[in-house]
Amino acid sequence: MTAKARRRPARQIVMLIYPNAHLLDVAGPMSLFAAANDFAGFVAYEVSLAALEPGLIATSAGLKLLATRRAGPVVTGVDTLLVSGGIGVDAAMRERKLVGWLRRQAPHCRRVASVCSGALLLAETGLLQGRRAVTHWERCDRLAADYPGIKVERDPIFIRDGKFYSSAGVSAGMDLALALIEEDLGTDVVAALAREFVLYMRRSGGQTQFSPALKAQSTQPGRIAGLQQWILGNLHRPLSIEELAAQIAMSPRHFARRFTQEAGMTPAAFVAAARVDAARQALASGAENIEHVAARLGFGSAERLRRSFQRHLAVTPSQFRTHFQTSGAA
């Protein structure tokens, strides 16, 4: 970091909350911004919470958070405005004063971002009209139906469209926060934060918000869902279309069509994602070398594992392991 950057005034990071906001939507990203100061070596951020009325605001977990800012007057100096999600978002959307403040305040901020279902509150302002956005997968259909002018993308963990950012379910807000911090402070600070918080790494926004295990859980009960669980336990096998179809007594053609309809992705894409996810967990533990992981999980070679990692995670296995290994982290 240059001396000029060190002299820069702290960026004001403000999150809008309301009754029954999701605790992790707030605490996750804000904890990362606050902790970034320790790794930057200077006060890069000052974090605070805003609400319709300042004071203690009860989250859906029952814990209360202190909002020190009033979501009323438009103020200058807010660098990044975040909008929390949670089961209270529907009531918040009916608070016209809150929606009006968000609409007026956003133009005065360098960045505006929503976490999880906070995208619905941001959408209510009209500021996302004509833009790409994502939210928690359970809310994507509603976002698309209620706000047809928004280009809703259901898969990414976060999206940037101009100065507006949106993220998928809950923990994706931490991935978004890491991306914002990386924009400001660089990769070294983000790598240190990931180690400190025992996060895998900064996941790119293009990564899916569905892990293979979650895909399997969200598939309707039946033969396809059962096969997905079988795949997760048999990644060492070739897992060709023919083998998978035979497992549930279907023709390969009918199986491929049925799997894609029910799982939302092709069999090959599911297998590839499952292998990468399992390899990521294995490499994070540090117990196996890359060649052994590749052989055990059906990649065939370390080179194929490397290509799969770069395609899905935008890093090599070695880079991933280096990022994840602790360096004095708690």
Short mmCIF file of C-alpha atoms in Angstrom, two decimals:
data_model
loop_
_atom_site.label_atom_id
_atom_site.label_comp_id
_atom_site.label_asym_id
_atom_site.label_seq_id
_atom_site.Cartn_x
_atom_site.Cartn_y
_atom_site.Cartn_z
CA MET A 1 0.00 0.00 0.00
CA THR A 2 1.39 3.39 -0.95
CA ALA A 3 1.94 6.25 1.47
CA LYS A 4 -0.76 8.19 -0.39
CA ALA A 5 -3.26 5.37 0.25
CA ARG A 6 -2.30 5.30 3.93
CA ARG A 7 -3.12 9.00 4.28
CA ARG A 8 -6.57 8.50 2.75
CA PRO A 9 -9.42 9.12 5.21
CA ALA A 10 -11.21 6.00 6.36
CA ARG A 11 -13.98 4.89 4.02
CA GLN A 12 -17.41 4.97 5.65
CA ILE A 13 -19.14 1.59 5.35
CA VAL A 14 -22.81 1.79 6.34
CA MET A 15 -25.28 -1.08 6.45
CA LEU A 16 -29.02 -0.49 6.48
CA ILE A 17 -30.83 -2.75 8.95
CA TYR A 18 -34.43 -3.16 10.12
CA PRO A 19 -36.34 -5.38 12.57
CA ASN A 20 -35.81 -9.09 11.83
CA ALA A 21 -32.83 -8.57 9.55
CA HIS A 22 -30.66 -11.68 9.32
CA LEU A 23 -27.84 -11.47 11.87
CA LEU A 24 -25.22 -13.06 9.63
CA ASP A 25 -26.13 -10.78 6.72
CA VAL A 26 -25.00 -7.92 8.93
CA ALA A 27 -22.28 -9.40 11.13
CA GLY A 28 -20.46 -11.35 8.41
CA PRO A 29 -19.64 -8.54 5.96
CA MET A 30 -19.22 -5.86 8.63
CA SER A 31 -16.79 -8.05 10.60
CA LEU A 32 -14.64 -8.40 7.49
CA PHE A 33 -14.56 -4.65 6.84
CA ALA A 34 -13.63 -3.98 10.46
CA ALA A 35 -10.95 -6.68 10.52
CA ALA A 36 -9.44 -5.40 7.27
CA ASN A 37 -8.03 -2.47 9.23
CA ASP A 38 -5.77 -4.84 11.18
CA PHE A 39 -4.31 -6.37 8.04
CA ALA A 40 -4.06 -3.12 6.08
CA GLY A 41 -1.93 -1.56 8.82
CA PHE A 42 -4.05 1.60 8.93
CA VAL A 43 -7.69 2.54 9.45
CA ALA A 44 -9.12 1.83 6.02
CA TYR A 45 -12.76 1.55 7.09
CA GLU A 46 -15.18 2.87 9.67
CA VAL A 47 -18.30 0.73 9.96
CA SER A 48 -21.73 1.70 11.25
CA LEU A 49 -25.38 0.65 11.05
CA ALA A 50 -28.34 2.75 9.91
CA ALA A 51 -32.04 2.22 10.63
CA LEU A 52 -35.26 4.14 10.30
CA GLU A 53 -34.86 5.07 13.95
CA PRO A 54 -31.45 4.83 15.69
CA GLY A 55 -31.20 2.47 18.62
CA LEU A 56 -31.27 -1.25 19.31
CA ILE A 57 -32.75 -3.27 16.44
CA ALA A 58 -33.73 -6.90 17.04
CA THR A 59 -32.52 -9.34 14.38
CA SER A 60 -34.40 -12.51 13.46
CA ALA A 61 -32.01 -14.40 15.76
CA GLY A 62 -33.27 -12.37 18.72
CA LEU A 63 -29.96 -10.57 19.22
CA LYS A 64 -30.06 -6.79 19.01
CA LEU A 65 -27.74 -4.55 17.02
CA LEU A 66 -27.09 -0.87 17.67
CA ALA A 67 -27.93 1.44 14.78
CA THR A 68 -26.20 4.78 15.29
CA ARG A 69 -27.34 6.42 12.04
CA ARG A 70 -30.84 7.55 11.10
CA ALA A 71 -32.08 6.52 7.67
CA GLY A 72 -33.69 9.89 7.09
CA PRO A 73 -31.51 12.77 5.97
CA VAL A 74 -29.28 12.29 2.97
CA VAL A 75 -25.63 12.52 3.99
CA THR A 76 -22.39 12.80 2.10
CA GLY A 77 -19.28 10.84 2.91
CA VAL A 78 -20.80 7.33 2.82
CA ASP A 79 -18.48 5.31 0.62
CA THR A 80 -20.30 1.98 0.54
CA LEU A 81 -23.96 1.47 1.46
CA LEU A 82 -25.00 -2.12 2.18
CA VAL A 83 -28.58 -3.38 2.47
CA SER A 84 -29.17 -6.37 4.72
CA GLY A 85 -31.60 -9.21 4.05
CA GLY A 86 -33.75 -11.30 6.33
CA ILE A 87 -37.32 -12.29 7.08
CA GLY A 88 -38.07 -8.68 7.97
CA VAL A 89 -37.41 -7.48 4.43
CA ASP A 90 -41.08 -7.62 3.41
CA ALA A 91 -42.09 -5.27 6.23
CA ALA A 92 -39.11 -3.04 5.44
CA MET A 93 -40.26 -2.78 1.82
CA ARG A 94 -43.57 -1.37 3.05
CA GLU A 95 -41.80 1.38 5.00
CA ARG A 96 -42.01 4.15 2.42
CA LYS A 97 -39.73 6.43 4.44
CA LEU A 98 -37.06 3.72 4.45
CA VAL A 99 -37.40 3.01 0.74
CA GLY A 100 -37.38 6.73 -0.03
CA TRP A 101 -34.23 7.32 1.99
CA LEU A 102 -32.46 4.44 0.27
CA ARG A 103 -33.46 5.82 -3.13
CA ARG A 104 -32.18 9.30 -2.26
CA GLN A 105 -29.02 8.21 -0.46
CA ALA A 106 -27.72 5.74 -3.05
CA PRO A 107 -26.64 8.36 -5.63
CA HIS A 108 -24.35 9.90 -3.00
CA CYS A 109 -22.45 6.62 -2.41
CA ARG A 110 -19.58 5.20 -4.43
CA ARG A 111 -20.96 1.66 -4.10
CA VAL A 112 -24.36 0.25 -3.17
CA ALA A 113 -24.71 -3.45 -2.37
CA SER A 114 -27.40 -5.83 -1.16
CA VAL A 115 -26.88 -8.98 0.86
CA CYS A 116 -29.20 -11.95 0.32
CA SER A 117 -32.88 -10.87 0.20
CA GLY A 118 -31.82 -7.26 0.70
CA ALA A 119 -31.95 -7.18 -3.12
CA LEU A 120 -35.75 -6.99 -2.83
CA LEU A 121 -35.54 -3.84 -0.72
CA LEU A 122 -33.03 -2.33 -3.13
CA ALA A 123 -35.26 -3.33 -6.06
CA GLU A 124 -38.21 -1.54 -4.45
CA THR A 125 -36.35 1.75 -4.89
CA GLY A 126 -36.25 1.30 -8.67
CA LEU A 127 -32.48 1.64 -8.68
CA LEU A 128 -31.94 -1.85 -10.09
CA GLN A 129 -34.21 -1.26 -13.09
CA GLY A 130 -32.45 -2.49 -16.22
CA ARG A 131 -29.59 -3.97 -14.20
CA ARG A 132 -28.40 -7.49 -13.45
CA ALA A 133 -28.98 -8.74 -9.92
CA VAL A 134 -29.00 -11.89 -7.79
CA THR A 135 -30.53 -12.81 -4.46
CA HIS A 136 -31.01 -15.92 -2.34
CA TRP A 137 -32.17 -18.75 -4.59
CA GLU A 138 -35.49 -19.00 -2.72
CA ARG A 139 -36.24 -15.35 -3.60
CA CYS A 140 -35.09 -15.25 -7.23
CA ASP A 141 -38.51 -16.10 -8.68
CA ARG A 142 -40.17 -13.37 -6.64
CA LEU A 143 -37.52 -10.81 -7.58
CA ALA A 144 -38.03 -11.61 -11.26
CA ALA A 145 -41.84 -11.61 -11.03
CA ASP A 146 -42.24 -8.44 -8.97
CA TYR A 147 -39.54 -6.46 -10.79
CA PRO A 148 -39.56 -7.59 -14.45
CA GLY A 149 -37.22 -4.76 -15.40
CA ILE A 150 -34.39 -6.41 -13.45
CA LYS A 151 -32.25 -9.03 -15.18
CA VAL A 152 -32.31 -11.66 -12.43
CA GLU A 153 -29.52 -14.23 -12.51
CA ARG A 154 -30.16 -17.21 -10.26
CA ASP A 155 -26.76 -18.86 -10.09
CA PRO A 156 -23.89 -16.44 -9.23
CA ILE A 157 -22.92 -15.80 -5.62
CA PHE A 158 -22.62 -12.09 -6.37
CA ILE A 159 -22.96 -9.69 -9.28
CA ARG A 160 -21.69 -6.23 -10.07
CA ASP A 161 -23.55 -3.94 -12.45
CA GLY A 162 -21.99 -0.49 -12.42
CA LYS A 163 -21.89 0.82 -8.85
CA PHE A 164 -24.55 -1.68 -7.75
CA TYR A 165 -23.69 -5.06 -6.28
CA SER A 166 -25.95 -7.88 -5.13
CA SER A 167 -25.18 -11.19 -3.48
CA ALA A 168 -26.89 -14.53 -3.02
CA GLY A 169 -27.76 -16.31 0.20
CA VAL A 170 -26.32 -15.24 3.56
CA SER A 171 -22.67 -16.37 3.48
CA ALA A 172 -22.29 -15.00 -0.06
CA GLY A 173 -22.39 -11.58 1.58
CA MET A 174 -18.96 -12.35 3.01
CA ASP A 175 -17.68 -13.24 -0.46
CA LEU A 176 -19.02 -9.92 -1.70
CA ALA A 177 -17.38 -8.07 1.18
CA LEU A 178 -14.04 -9.71 0.37
CA ALA A 179 -14.39 -8.64 -3.26
CA LEU A 180 -15.11 -5.05 -2.24
CA ILE A 181 -12.15 -5.05 0.14
CA GLU A 182 -9.93 -6.45 -2.60
CA GLU A 183 -10.96 -3.57 -4.87
CA ASP A 184 -9.78 -1.14 -2.20
CA LEU A 185 -6.84 -2.84 -0.50
CA GLY A 186 -5.57 -5.58 -2.80
CA THR A 187 -5.19 -9.34 -2.74
CA ASP A 188 -2.69 -9.58 0.13
CA VAL A 189 -5.15 -8.11 2.63
CA VAL A 190 -7.96 -10.33 1.36
CA ALA A 191 -5.78 -13.46 1.56
CA ALA A 192 -4.92 -12.61 5.16
CA LEU A 193 -8.59 -12.05 5.97
CA ALA A 194 -9.55 -15.38 4.42
CA ARG A 195 -6.99 -17.16 6.58
CA GLU A 196 -8.08 -15.31 9.72
CA PHE A 197 -11.75 -16.11 9.18
CA VAL A 198 -10.97 -19.67 8.01
CA LEU A 199 -12.66 -19.06 4.68
CA TYR A 200 -11.59 -21.12 1.69
CA MET A 201 -10.61 -18.05 -0.29
CA ARG A 202 -12.32 -15.19 -2.04
CA ARG A 203 -14.82 -16.97 -4.27
CA SER A 204 -15.34 -15.21 -7.57
CA GLY A 205 -18.78 -13.78 -8.20
CA GLY A 206 -19.31 -16.14 -11.11
CA GLN A 207 -19.24 -19.19 -8.87
CA THR A 208 -22.58 -20.83 -8.32
CA GLN A 209 -24.46 -20.28 -5.06
CA PHE A 210 -25.29 -24.00 -5.14
CA SER A 211 -22.69 -26.52 -3.99
CA PRO A 212 -23.24 -30.03 -5.40
CA ALA A 213 -24.48 -31.16 -1.99
CA LEU A 214 -27.03 -28.33 -1.91
CA LYS A 215 -28.06 -29.13 -5.47
CA ALA A 216 -28.75 -32.71 -4.36
CA GLN A 217 -30.74 -31.53 -1.34
CA SER A 218 -32.85 -29.13 -3.42
CA THR A 219 -33.71 -31.68 -6.12
CA GLN A 220 -37.17 -33.20 -5.74
CA PRO A 221 -37.05 -36.59 -3.97
CA GLY A 222 -36.84 -39.45 -6.45
CA ARG A 223 -34.41 -41.37 -8.58
CA ILE A 224 -32.42 -38.32 -9.71
CA ALA A 225 -31.96 -37.05 -6.15
CA GLY A 226 -30.91 -40.53 -5.04
CA LEU A 227 -28.43 -40.73 -7.90
CA GLN A 228 -26.92 -37.38 -6.94
CA GLN A 229 -26.19 -38.73 -3.47
CA TRP A 230 -24.69 -41.85 -5.04
CA ILE A 231 -22.45 -39.71 -7.25
CA LEU A 232 -21.15 -37.78 -4.24
CA GLY A 233 -20.07 -41.08 -2.67
CA ASN A 234 -18.55 -42.56 -5.83
CA LEU A 235 -16.43 -39.82 -7.34
CA HIS A 236 -13.59 -42.31 -7.90
CA ARG A 237 -15.62 -44.04 -10.62
CA PRO A 238 -15.66 -42.96 -14.29
CA LEU A 239 -19.27 -41.66 -13.94
CA SER A 240 -20.00 -41.60 -17.64
CA ILE A 241 -23.50 -40.83 -18.89
CA GLU A 242 -23.93 -44.53 -19.66
CA GLU A 243 -22.92 -45.62 -16.16
CA LEU A 244 -25.14 -43.05 -14.48
CA ALA A 245 -28.13 -43.90 -16.67
CA ALA A 246 -27.69 -47.60 -15.92
CA GLN A 247 -27.76 -46.88 -12.18
CA ILE A 248 -31.40 -45.79 -12.44
CA ALA A 249 -32.40 -47.96 -15.40
CA MET A 250 -32.86 -45.22 -17.99
CA SER A 251 -31.58 -44.80 -21.50
CA PRO A 252 -28.64 -42.35 -21.67
CA ARG A 253 -30.67 -39.89 -23.76
CA HIS A 254 -33.73 -39.91 -21.51
CA PHE A 255 -31.51 -39.80 -18.42
CA ALA A 256 -29.55 -36.74 -19.59
CA ARG A 257 -32.77 -34.84 -20.31
CA ARG A 258 -34.43 -35.88 -17.03
CA PHE A 259 -31.36 -35.08 -14.92
CA THR A 260 -31.02 -31.61 -16.41
CA GLN A 261 -34.72 -30.87 -15.87
CA GLU A 262 -34.70 -31.93 -12.21
CA ALA A 263 -31.21 -30.84 -11.15
CA GLY A 264 -30.92 -27.64 -13.17
CA MET A 265 -27.58 -28.68 -14.65
CA THR A 266 -26.26 -31.44 -16.89
CA PRO A 267 -24.94 -34.70 -15.38
CA ALA A 268 -21.42 -33.84 -16.56
CA ALA A 269 -21.57 -30.40 -14.95
CA PHE A 270 -22.81 -31.89 -11.67
CA VAL A 271 -20.03 -34.50 -11.61
CA ALA A 272 -17.37 -31.91 -12.44
CA ALA A 273 -18.60 -29.54 -9.72
CA ALA A 274 -18.82 -32.38 -7.19
CA ARG A 275 -15.24 -33.43 -7.89
CA VAL A 276 -13.92 -29.89 -7.58
CA ASP A 277 -15.83 -29.36 -4.34
CA ALA A 278 -14.48 -32.61 -2.86
CA ALA A 279 -10.95 -31.75 -4.02
CA ARG A 280 -11.24 -28.30 -2.47
CA GLN A 281 -12.12 -29.84 0.88
CA ALA A 282 -9.29 -32.37 0.61
CA LEU A 283 -6.69 -29.75 -0.27
CA ALA A 284 -7.89 -27.47 2.51
CA SER A 285 -7.10 -30.18 5.06
CA GLY A 286 -3.51 -30.33 3.82
CA ALA A 287 -3.30 -34.08 4.41
CA GLU A 288 -3.03 -35.30 0.80
CA ASN A 289 -0.82 -34.33 -2.09
CA ILE A 290 -2.42 -33.10 -5.28
CA GLU A 291 -1.65 -36.26 -7.26
CA HIS A 292 -3.35 -38.48 -4.68
CA VAL A 293 -6.40 -36.21 -4.53
CA ALA A 294 -6.68 -36.29 -8.33
CA ALA A 295 -6.52 -40.09 -8.41
CA ARG A 296 -8.92 -40.63 -5.51
CA LEU A 297 -11.61 -38.32 -6.89
CA GLY A 298 -11.61 -39.54 -10.47
CA PHE A 299 -9.80 -36.69 -12.21
CA GLY A 300 -7.38 -39.13 -13.79
CA SER A 301 -4.35 -36.86 -13.46
CA ALA A 302 -3.08 -33.86 -11.55
CA GLU A 303 -3.18 -31.86 -14.79
CA ARG A 304 -6.91 -32.50 -15.22
CA LEU A 305 -7.45 -31.48 -11.60
CA ARG A 306 -5.52 -28.27 -12.25
CA ARG A 307 -7.62 -27.42 -15.32
CA SER A 308 -10.86 -28.14 -13.46
CA PHE A 309 -9.80 -25.91 -10.57
CA GLN A 310 -8.95 -23.04 -12.89
CA ARG A 311 -12.26 -23.43 -14.74
CA HIS A 312 -14.40 -23.53 -11.60
CA LEU A 313 -12.42 -21.49 -9.06
CA ALA A 314 -10.08 -19.35 -11.19
CA VAL A 315 -7.04 -20.58 -9.22
CA THR A 316 -4.73 -23.58 -9.40
CA PRO A 317 -4.80 -26.28 -6.70
CA SER A 318 -1.43 -25.06 -5.42
CA GLN A 319 -2.64 -21.47 -5.21
CA PHE A 320 -5.79 -22.60 -3.42
CA ARG A 321 -3.82 -24.57 -0.85
CA THR A 322 -1.45 -21.64 -0.28
CA HIS A 323 -4.37 -19.26 0.26
CA PHE A 324 -6.10 -21.61 2.67
CA GLN A 325 -3.13 -22.66 4.78
CA THR A 326 -3.14 -20.77 8.04
CA SER A 327 -0.45 -18.32 8.85
CA GLY A 328 -0.83 -17.85 12.56
CA ALA A 329 -4.63 -17.66 12.17
CA ALA A 330 -6.78 -18.50 15.17
#
